[in-house]
Coordinates of C-alpha atoms in Angstrom, one line a residue:
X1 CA -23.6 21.1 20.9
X2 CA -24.9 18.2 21.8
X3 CA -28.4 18.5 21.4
X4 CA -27.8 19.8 17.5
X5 CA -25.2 16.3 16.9
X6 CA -28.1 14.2 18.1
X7 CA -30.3 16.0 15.6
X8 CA -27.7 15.4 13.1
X9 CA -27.5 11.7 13.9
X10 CA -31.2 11.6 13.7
X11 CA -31.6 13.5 10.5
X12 CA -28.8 10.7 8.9
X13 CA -30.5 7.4 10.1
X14 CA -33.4 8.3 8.4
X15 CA -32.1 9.1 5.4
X16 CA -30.5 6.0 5.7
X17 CA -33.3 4.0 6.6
X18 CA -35.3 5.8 3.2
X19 CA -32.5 4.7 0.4
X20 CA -33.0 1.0 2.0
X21 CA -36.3 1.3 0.3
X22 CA -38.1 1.5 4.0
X23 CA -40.6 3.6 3.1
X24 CA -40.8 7.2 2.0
X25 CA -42.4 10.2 3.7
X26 CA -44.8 12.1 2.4
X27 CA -45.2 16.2 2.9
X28 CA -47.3 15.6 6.1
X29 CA -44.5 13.3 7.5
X30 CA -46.3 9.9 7.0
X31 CA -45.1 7.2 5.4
X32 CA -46.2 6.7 1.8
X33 CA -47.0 2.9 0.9
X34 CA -44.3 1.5 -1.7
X35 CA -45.6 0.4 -5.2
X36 CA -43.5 -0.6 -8.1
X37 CA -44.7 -1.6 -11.6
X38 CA -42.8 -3.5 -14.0
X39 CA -42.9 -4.4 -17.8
X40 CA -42.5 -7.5 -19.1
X41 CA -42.6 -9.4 -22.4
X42 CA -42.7 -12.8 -20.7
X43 CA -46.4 -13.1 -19.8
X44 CA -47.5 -16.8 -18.0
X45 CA -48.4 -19.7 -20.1
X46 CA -50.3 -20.9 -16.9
X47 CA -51.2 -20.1 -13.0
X48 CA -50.8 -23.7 -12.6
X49 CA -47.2 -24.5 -11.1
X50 CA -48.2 -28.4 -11.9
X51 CA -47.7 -27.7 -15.9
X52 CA -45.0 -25.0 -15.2
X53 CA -41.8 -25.4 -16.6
X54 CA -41.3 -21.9 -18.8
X55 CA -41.2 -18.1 -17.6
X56 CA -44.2 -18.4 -15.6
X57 CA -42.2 -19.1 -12.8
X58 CA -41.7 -15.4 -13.2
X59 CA -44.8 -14.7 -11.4
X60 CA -44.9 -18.0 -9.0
X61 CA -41.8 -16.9 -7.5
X62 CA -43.5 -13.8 -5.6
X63 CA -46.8 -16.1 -5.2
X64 CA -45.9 -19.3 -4.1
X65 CA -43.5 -21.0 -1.5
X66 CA -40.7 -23.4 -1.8
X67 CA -39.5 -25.9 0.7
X68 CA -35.8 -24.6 -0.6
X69 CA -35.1 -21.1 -2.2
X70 CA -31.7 -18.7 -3.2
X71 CA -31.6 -15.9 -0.6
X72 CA -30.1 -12.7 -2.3
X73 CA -26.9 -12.8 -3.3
X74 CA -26.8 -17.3 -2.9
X75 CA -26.3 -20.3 -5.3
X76 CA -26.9 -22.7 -2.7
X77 CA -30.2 -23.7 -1.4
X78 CA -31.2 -22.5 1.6
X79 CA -34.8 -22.9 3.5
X80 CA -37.7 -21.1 2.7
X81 CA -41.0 -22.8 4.0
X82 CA -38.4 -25.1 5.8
X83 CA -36.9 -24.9 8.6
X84 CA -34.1 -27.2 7.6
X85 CA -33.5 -29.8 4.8
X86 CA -31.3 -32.2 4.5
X87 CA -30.0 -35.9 3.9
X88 CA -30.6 -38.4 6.7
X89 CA -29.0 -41.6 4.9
X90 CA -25.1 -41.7 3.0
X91 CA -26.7 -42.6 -0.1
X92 CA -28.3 -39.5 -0.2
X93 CA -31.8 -41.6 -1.2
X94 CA -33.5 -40.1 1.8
X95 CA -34.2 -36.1 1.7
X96 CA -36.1 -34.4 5.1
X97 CA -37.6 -31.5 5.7
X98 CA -38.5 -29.8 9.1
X99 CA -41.6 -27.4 8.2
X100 CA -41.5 -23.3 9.6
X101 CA -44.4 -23.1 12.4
X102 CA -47.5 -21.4 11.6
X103 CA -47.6 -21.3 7.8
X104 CA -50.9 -20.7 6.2
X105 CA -52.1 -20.8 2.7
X106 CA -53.8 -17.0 1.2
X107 CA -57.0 -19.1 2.1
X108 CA -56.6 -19.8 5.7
X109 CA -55.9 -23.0 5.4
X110 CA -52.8 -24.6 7.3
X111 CA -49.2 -25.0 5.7
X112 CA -48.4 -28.2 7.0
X113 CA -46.6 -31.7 5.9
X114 CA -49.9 -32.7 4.1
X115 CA -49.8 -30.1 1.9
X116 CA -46.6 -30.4 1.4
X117 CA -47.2 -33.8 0.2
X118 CA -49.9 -33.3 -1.7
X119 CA -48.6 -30.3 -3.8
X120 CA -45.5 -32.3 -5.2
X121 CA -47.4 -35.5 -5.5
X122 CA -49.7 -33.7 -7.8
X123 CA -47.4 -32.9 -10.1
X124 CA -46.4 -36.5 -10.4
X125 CA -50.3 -37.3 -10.9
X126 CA -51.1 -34.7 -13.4
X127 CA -48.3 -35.5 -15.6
X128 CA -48.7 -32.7 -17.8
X129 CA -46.8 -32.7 -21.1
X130 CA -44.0 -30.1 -21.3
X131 CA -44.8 -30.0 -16.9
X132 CA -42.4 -30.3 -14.8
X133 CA -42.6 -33.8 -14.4
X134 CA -39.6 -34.9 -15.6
X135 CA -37.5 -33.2 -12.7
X136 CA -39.1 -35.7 -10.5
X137 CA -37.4 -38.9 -11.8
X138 CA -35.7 -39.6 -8.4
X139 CA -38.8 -39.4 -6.5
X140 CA -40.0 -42.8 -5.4
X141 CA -42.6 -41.5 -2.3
X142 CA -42.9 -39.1 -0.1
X143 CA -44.0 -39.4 4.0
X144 CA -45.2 -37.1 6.1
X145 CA -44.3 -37.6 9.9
X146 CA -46.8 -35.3 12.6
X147 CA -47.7 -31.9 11.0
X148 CA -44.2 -30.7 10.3
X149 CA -41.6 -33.6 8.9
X150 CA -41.7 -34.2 5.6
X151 CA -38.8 -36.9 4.0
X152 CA -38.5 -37.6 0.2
X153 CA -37.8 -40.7 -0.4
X154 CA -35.5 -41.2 -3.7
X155 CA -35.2 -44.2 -5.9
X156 CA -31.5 -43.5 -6.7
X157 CA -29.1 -41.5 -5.4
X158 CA -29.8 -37.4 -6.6
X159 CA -27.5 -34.5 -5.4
X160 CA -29.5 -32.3 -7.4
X161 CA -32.8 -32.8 -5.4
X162 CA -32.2 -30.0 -3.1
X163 CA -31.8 -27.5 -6.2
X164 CA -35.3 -29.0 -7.7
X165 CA -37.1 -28.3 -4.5
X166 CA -35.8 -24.4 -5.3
X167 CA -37.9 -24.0 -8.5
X168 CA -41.1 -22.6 -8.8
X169 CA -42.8 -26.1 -10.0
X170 CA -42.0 -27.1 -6.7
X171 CA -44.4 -24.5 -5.4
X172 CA -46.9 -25.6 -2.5
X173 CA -50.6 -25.2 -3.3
X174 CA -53.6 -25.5 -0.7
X175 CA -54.9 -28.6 -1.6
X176 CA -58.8 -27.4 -1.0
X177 CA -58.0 -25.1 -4.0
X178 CA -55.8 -27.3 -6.5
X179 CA -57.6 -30.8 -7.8
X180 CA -55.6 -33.3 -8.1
X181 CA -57.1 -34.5 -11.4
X182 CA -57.0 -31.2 -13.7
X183 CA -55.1 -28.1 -13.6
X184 CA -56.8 -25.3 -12.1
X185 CA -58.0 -22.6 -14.7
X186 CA -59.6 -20.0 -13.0
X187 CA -57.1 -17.1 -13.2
X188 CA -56.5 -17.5 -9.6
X189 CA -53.9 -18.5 -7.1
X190 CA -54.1 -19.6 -3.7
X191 CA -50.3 -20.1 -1.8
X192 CA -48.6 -18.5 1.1
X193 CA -45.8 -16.5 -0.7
X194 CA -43.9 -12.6 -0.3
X195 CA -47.2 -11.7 -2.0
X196 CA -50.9 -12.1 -2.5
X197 CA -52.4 -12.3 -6.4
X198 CA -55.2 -9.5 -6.3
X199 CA -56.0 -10.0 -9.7
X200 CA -54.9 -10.9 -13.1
X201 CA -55.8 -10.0 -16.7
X202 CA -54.2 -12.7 -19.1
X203 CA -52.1 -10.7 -21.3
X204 CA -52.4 -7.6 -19.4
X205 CA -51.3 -7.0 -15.9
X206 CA -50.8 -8.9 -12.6
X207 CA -51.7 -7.1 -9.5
X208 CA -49.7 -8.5 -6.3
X209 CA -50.0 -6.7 -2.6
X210 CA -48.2 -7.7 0.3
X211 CA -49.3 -11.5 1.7
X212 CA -49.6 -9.9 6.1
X213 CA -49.2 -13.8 6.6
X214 CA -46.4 -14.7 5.0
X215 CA -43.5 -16.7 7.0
X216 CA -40.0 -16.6 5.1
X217 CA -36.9 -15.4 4.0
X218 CA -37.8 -12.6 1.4
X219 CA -37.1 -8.9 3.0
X220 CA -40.1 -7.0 1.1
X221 CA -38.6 -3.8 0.4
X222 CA -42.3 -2.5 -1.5
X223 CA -45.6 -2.9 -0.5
X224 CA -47.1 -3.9 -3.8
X225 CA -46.2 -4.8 -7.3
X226 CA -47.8 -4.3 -10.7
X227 CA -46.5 -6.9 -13.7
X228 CA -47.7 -5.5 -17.1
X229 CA -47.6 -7.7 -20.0
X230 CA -46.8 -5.9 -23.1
X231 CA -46.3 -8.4 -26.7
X232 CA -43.3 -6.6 -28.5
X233 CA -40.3 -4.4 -26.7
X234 CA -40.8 -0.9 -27.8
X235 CA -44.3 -0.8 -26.1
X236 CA -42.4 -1.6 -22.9
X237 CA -39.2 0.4 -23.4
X238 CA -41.6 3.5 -24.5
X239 CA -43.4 2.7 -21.4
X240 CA -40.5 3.0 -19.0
X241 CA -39.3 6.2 -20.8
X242 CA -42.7 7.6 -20.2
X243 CA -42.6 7.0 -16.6
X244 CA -45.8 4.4 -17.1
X245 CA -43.5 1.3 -15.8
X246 CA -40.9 1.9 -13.4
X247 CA -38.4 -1.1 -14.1
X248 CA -38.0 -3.7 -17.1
X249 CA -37.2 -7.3 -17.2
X250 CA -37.8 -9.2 -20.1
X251 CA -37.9 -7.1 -23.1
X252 CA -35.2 -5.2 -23.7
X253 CA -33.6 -5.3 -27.2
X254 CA -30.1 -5.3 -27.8
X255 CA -30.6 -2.0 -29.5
X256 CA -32.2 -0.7 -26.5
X257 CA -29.2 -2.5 -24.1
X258 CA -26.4 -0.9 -25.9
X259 CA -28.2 2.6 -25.7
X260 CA -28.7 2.6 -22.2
X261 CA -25.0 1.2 -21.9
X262 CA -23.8 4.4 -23.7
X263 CA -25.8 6.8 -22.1
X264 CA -27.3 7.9 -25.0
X265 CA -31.0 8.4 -23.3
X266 CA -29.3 11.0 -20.5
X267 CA -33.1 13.4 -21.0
X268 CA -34.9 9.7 -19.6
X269 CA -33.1 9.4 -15.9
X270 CA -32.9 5.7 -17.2
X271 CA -30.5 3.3 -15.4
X272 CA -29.3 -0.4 -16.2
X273 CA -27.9 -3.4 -14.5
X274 CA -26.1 -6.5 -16.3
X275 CA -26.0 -9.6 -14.6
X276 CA -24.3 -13.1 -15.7
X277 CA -26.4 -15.2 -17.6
X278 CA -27.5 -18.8 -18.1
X279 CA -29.8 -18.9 -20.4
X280 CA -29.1 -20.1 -23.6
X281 CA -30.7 -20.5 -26.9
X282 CA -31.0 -23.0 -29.3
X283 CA -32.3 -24.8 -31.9
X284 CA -34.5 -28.5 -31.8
X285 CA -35.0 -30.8 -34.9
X286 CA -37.9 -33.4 -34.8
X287 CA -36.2 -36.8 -35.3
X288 CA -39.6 -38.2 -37.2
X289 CA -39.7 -35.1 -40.2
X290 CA -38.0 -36.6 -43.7
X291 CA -35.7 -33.8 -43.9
X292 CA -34.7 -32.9 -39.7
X293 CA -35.1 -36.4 -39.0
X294 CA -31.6 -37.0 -41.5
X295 CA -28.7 -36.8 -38.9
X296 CA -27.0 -35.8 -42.5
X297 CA -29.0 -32.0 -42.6
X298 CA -28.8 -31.9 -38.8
X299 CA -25.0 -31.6 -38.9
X300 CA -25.0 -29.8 -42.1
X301 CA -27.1 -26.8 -40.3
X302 CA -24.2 -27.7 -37.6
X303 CA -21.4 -26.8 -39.9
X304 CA -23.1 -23.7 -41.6
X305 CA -24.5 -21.5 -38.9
X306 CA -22.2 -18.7 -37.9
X307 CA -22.7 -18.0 -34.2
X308 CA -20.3 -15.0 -34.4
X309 CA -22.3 -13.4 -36.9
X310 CA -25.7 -13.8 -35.5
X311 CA -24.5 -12.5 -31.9
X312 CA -23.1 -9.6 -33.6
X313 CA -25.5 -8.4 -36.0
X314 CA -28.4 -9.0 -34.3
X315 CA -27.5 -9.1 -30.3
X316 CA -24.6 -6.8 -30.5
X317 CA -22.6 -7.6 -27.5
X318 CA -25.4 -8.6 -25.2
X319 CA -25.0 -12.6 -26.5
X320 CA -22.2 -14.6 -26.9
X321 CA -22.0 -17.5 -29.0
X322 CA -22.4 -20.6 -27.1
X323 CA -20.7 -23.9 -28.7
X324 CA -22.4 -26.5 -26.2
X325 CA -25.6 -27.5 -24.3
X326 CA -23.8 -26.0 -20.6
X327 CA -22.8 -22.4 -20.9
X328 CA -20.2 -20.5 -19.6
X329 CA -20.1 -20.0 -15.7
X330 CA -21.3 -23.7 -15.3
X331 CA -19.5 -26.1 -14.2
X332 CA -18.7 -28.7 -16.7
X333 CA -18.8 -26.6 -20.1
X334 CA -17.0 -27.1 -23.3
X335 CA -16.9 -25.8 -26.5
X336 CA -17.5 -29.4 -28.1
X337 CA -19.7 -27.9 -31.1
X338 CA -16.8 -26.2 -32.0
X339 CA -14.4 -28.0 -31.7
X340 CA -16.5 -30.9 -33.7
X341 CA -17.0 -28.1 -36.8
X342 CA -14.9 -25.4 -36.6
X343 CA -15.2 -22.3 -38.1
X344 CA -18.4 -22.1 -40.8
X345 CA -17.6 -23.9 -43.5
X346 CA -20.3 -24.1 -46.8
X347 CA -17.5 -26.4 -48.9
X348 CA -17.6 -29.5 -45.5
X349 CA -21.5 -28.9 -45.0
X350 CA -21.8 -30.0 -48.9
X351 CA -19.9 -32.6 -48.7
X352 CA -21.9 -33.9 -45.7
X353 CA -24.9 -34.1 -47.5
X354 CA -23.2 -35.5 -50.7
X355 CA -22.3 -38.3 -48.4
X356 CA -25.8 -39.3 -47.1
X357 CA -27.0 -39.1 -51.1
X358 CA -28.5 -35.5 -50.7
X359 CA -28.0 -33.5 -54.5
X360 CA -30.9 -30.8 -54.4
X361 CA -31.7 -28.3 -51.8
X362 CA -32.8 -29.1 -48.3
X363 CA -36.7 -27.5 -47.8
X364 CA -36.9 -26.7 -44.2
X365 CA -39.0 -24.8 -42.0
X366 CA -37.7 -23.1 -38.8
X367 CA -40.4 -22.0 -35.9
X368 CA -40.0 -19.3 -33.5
X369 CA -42.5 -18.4 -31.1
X370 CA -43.1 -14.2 -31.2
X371 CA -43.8 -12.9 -27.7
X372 CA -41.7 -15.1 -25.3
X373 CA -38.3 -14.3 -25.7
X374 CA -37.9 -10.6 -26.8
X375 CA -38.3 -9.1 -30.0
X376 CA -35.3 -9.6 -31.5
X377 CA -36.2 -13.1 -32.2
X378 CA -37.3 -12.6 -35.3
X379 CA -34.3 -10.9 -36.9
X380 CA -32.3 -14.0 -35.3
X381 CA -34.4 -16.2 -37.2
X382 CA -34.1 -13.9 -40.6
X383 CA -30.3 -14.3 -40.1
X384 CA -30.5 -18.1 -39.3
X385 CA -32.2 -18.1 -42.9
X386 CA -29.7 -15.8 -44.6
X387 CA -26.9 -17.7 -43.4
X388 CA -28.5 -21.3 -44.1
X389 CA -29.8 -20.2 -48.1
X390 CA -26.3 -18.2 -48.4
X391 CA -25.3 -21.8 -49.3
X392 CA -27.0 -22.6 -51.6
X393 CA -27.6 -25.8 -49.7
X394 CA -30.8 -25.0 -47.7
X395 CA -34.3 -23.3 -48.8
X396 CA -35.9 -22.2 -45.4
X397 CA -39.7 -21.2 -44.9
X398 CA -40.0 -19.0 -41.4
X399 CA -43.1 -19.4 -39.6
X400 CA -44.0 -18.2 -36.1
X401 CA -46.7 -18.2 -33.6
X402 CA -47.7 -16.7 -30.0
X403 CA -46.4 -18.8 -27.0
X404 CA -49.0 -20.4 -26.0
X405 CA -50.0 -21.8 -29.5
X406 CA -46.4 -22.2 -30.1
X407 CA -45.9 -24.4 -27.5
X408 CA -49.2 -26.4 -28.0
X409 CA -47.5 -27.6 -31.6
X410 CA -44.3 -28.2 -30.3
X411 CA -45.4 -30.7 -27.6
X412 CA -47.8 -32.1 -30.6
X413 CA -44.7 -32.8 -33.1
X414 CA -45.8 -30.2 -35.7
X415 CA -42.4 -28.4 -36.1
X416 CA -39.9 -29.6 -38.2
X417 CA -36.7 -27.6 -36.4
X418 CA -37.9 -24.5 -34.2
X419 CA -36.0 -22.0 -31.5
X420 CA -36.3 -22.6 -27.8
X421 CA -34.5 -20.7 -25.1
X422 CA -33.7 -22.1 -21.3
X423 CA -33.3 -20.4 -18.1
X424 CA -31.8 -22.6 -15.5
X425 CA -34.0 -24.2 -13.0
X426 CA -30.9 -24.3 -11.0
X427 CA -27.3 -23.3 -11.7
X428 CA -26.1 -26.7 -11.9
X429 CA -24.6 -28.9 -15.1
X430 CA -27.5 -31.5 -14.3
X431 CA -29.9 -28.9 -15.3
X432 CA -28.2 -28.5 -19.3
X433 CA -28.5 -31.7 -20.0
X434 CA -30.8 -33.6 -18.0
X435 CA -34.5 -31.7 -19.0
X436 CA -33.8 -32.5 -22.7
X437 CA -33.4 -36.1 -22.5
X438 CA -36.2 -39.2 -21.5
X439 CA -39.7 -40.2 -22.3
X440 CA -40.7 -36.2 -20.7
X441 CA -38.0 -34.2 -22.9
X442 CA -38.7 -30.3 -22.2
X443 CA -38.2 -30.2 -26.2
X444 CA -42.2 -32.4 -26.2
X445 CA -39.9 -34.8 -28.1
X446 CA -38.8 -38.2 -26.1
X447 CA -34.6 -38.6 -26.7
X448 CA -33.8 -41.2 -25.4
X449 CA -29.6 -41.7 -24.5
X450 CA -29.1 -44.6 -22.2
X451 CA -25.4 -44.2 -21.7
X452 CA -26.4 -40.5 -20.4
X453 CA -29.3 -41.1 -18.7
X454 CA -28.5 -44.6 -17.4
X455 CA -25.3 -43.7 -16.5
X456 CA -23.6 -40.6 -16.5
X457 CA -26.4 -39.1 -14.9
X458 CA -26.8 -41.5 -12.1
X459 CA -23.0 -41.0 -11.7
X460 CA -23.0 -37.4 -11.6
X461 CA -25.6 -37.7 -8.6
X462 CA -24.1 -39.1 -6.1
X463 CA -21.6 -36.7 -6.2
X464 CA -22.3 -33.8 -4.2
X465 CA -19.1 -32.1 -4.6
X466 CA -20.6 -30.4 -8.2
X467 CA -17.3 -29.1 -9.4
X468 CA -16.1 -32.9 -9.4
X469 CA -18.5 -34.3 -12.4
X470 CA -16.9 -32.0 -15.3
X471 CA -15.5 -35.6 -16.9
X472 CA -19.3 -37.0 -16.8
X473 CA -20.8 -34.2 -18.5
X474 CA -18.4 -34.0 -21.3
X475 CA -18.5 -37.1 -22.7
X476 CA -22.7 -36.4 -22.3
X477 CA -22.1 -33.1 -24.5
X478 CA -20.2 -35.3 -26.9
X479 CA -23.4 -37.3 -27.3
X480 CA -25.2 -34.3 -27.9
X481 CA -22.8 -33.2 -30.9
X482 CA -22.6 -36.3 -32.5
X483 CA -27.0 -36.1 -32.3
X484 CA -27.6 -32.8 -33.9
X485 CA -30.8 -33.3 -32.2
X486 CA -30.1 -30.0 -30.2
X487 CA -28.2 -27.2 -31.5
X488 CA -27.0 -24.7 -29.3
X489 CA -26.9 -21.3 -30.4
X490 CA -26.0 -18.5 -27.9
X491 CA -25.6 -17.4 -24.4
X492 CA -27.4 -14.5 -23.1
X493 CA -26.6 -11.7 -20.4
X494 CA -29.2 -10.6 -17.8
X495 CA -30.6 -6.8 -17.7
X496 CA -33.0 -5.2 -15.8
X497 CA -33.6 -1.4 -16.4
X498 CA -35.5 0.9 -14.5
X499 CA -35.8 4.6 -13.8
X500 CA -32.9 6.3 -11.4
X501 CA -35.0 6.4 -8.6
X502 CA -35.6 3.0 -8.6
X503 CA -33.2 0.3 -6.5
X504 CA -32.4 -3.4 -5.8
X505 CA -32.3 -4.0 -9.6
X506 CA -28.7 -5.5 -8.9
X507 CA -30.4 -7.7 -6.3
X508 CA -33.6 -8.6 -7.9
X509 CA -32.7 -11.9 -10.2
X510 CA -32.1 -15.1 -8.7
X511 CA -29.7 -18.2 -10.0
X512 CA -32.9 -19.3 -11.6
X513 CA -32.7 -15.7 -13.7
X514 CA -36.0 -15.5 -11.8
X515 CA -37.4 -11.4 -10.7
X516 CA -37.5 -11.6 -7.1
X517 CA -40.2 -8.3 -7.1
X518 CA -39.4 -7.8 -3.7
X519 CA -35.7 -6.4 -4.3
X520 CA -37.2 -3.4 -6.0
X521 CA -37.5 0.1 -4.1
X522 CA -38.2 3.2 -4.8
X523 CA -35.5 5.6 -3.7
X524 CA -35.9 9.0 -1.5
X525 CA -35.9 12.3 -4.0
X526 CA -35.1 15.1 -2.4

């Protein structure tokens, strides 16, 4: 009796240890190695983490270290490449960081304080428009003390610092590989993160295996990962019915959410997860165009566009509309939009213009870029331009490009109003308000609010209680209304879909709405 319990016993701890994603036997009782792809419609802009402030980060995540990262399942900051960070001063002016021992880079080179140095002060050299900069406007100078103590010295006080050493720009490059007077170009990467880049094929696929020297806090429950690129959602939804992909993120249509919500694809053994979201779309006028420029037109658009209406017809339940720059879950939001204009209202946005002298028609052209944030942008921009001619008050010319392109003529000026969407470098206020303001705006456009910047900001900061600032950032959002120069349009929820036999998907996105690829597992079949 005993012997056939302890056989029992034995017989459940494996199957245990094979739906934690450990490994899976094959028939000749070895273990089979773990390799998961996943489709995506949010291919890199760049490799470079010093002009990275978009979806790449996607990628750098499962690449790169951080000094600070989100363990599964946190909001808070917690070490990574560090062994501990913190404030040494009560001014909070003066950040250090103890370094994990024996960190190396994919190249052999040594992790150390150096490096450290040099990856972040790069960033501030390089300066790249639309980079990520501009989240380094509390940095004064950074020193290194022996190989492993590194302290960040600020120029004002910054609560926020330890959430910007989270994000993916903050990433730590070998300094052999990564000049630090151009961007490196050569479809390579060279860090010391979960995984190792085996290859990549711009627009195609990214190949990532296992990094055998990697020192952190990310449990790899595969052994390799495949991200293919696809340019429009059904390639990628067909792909994932036809077994080709094994788990989607980024891409997913609202059609295709509501579907899988309702069970409607029960013959595909398709599965899908909803998370809270962050990220948030809007809408960005160019101060220096004749027609955007006109505060006038900016809150006419204001008083016109029907959030309710564009959620529902062309999101159906998988957006909400959003009715201020911090969404819902943050601290600090409001509904300021609408409460400044109310319901949709053609009769008020006519009289605003008759105010500022405007008679005929407002000729405007609205940009969207095609392959960056699903494919039911367009329709969202085809319902932006029913609603805005529906006047009578607007005539709108649509025009879209590619990402990459897209974003080159944004940063230039060429757009009059165009769509952008945000995903939170952190989930923190700060990050709603602050990356759309100052000289390196992540709109390419300087705005320029000193009562914000200059002091609500630096008020917010010292406070590192973050549910204590809400006062602070509504009077900011007040700024924005009374601007125009950002519209906000809608909040988004968070999906990732994959086949049944596929887990972690609950686990795989962090508070950055980042894929952490090493949450994914392929379950035991039986």
């Amino acid at each position: 009796m005993f012997y056939r319990a302890s056989l029992q016993a034995a017989a459940a701890l494996a199957s245990l240890s094979l739906l934690a994603g450990c490994g899976l036997l094959s028939d000749s009782g070895s273990e089979v190695e773990q390799k998961i792809v996943v489709g995506t419609t949010s291919e890199p802009s760049t490799l470079d983490p010093a002009a990275a402030w978009d979806n790449s980060w996607e990628l750098m995540r499962n690449v790169f270290q951080t000094l600070m990262s989100y363990p599964s399942g946190s909001t808070k900051p917690e070490p990574d490449a560090a062994e501990w960070c913190k404030f040494t001063d009560t001014t909070s002016t003066s950040y250090r960081c103890k370094l994990r021992a024996g960190l190396k880079f994919s190249n052999g080179d040594k992790l150390d304080a150096e490096a450290v140095k040099y990856s972040i002060d790069r960033i501030t050299a390089l300066k790249v428009k639309g980079g990520p900069v501009g989240m380094l406007g509390s940095l004064d100078r950074i020193e290194t003390k022996g190989d492993d103590i590194v302290v960040f010295h600020l120029t004002k006080p910054d609560a926020t610092f330890p959430f910007i050493l989270t994000t993916p720009a903050m990433s730590l490059v070998a300094p052999s590989a990564y000049s630090e007077h151009k961007l490196r170009s050569d479809g390579k990467i060279t860090g010391s993160g979960p995984y190792l880049l085996d290859s990549y094929k711009p627009g195609k696929s990214a190949e990532l295996v296992k990094n055998p020297d990697y020192k952190g806090y990310a449990n790899r429950k595969n052994d390799a990962v495949t991200i293919r690129y696809f340019k429009d959602s059904a390639p990628v939804v067909a792909a994932l019915r036809k077994k080709e992909i094994d788990a989607i993120y980024r891409g997913l249509t609202a059609e295709e959410v509501v579907s899988l919500e309702e069970n409607k694809d029960k013959e595909s053994n398709l599965q899908i997860v909803e998370t809270v979201g962050a990220d948030i779309r809007f809408l960005v006028f160019n101060p220096k165009d004749p027609a955007a420029g006109n505060v006038a037109v900016r809150r006419a658009i204001a008083q016109l566009v029907d959030r309710d209406a564009l959620v529902a017809k062309v999101y159906q339940g998988t957006a909400e509309p959003l009715y201020s720059m911090v969404p819902k879950g943050i601290a600090g939001h409001t509904t300021s939009f609408f409460d400044a204009y109310g319901d949709p209202d053609q009769g008020k946005a006519k009289q605003i213009l008759n105010k500022a002298g405007i008679t005929k028609p407002v000729e405007l052209t609205l940009w969207f870029t095609t392959d960056r944030y699903g494919s039911s942008t367009a329709p969202e921009f085809d319902e932006l331009k029913r609603q805005l001619e529906s006047s009578g008050l607007f005539r709108i010319t649509l025009k879209s490009k590619p990402w990459k392109t897209f974003q080159e003529g944004f940063t230039k000026g060429e757009y009059p109003v165009f769509g952008r969407g945000w995903f939170p470098d952190f989930p923190d206020p700060d990050n709603f308000i602050a990356p759309f303001l100052g000289k390196d705006s992540i709109t390419g456009m300087p705005y320029m609010k000193n009562e914000i910047t200059k002091d609500l900001l630096p008020q917010t900061r010292k406070e590192s209680d973050r549910g204590a600032v809400s006062k602070q950032f509504e009077r900011a959002q007040q700024i924005l209304v009374d601007d125009v120069r950002i519209l906000p349009l809608w909040q988004g929820k968070l999906y990732v879909a994959s086949g049944e036999d596929i887990g972690g998907g609950e686990r795989a996105l962090d508070p950055q709405t980042v894929m952490q690829m090493w949450e994914l597992y392929r379950k035991a079949s039986w």
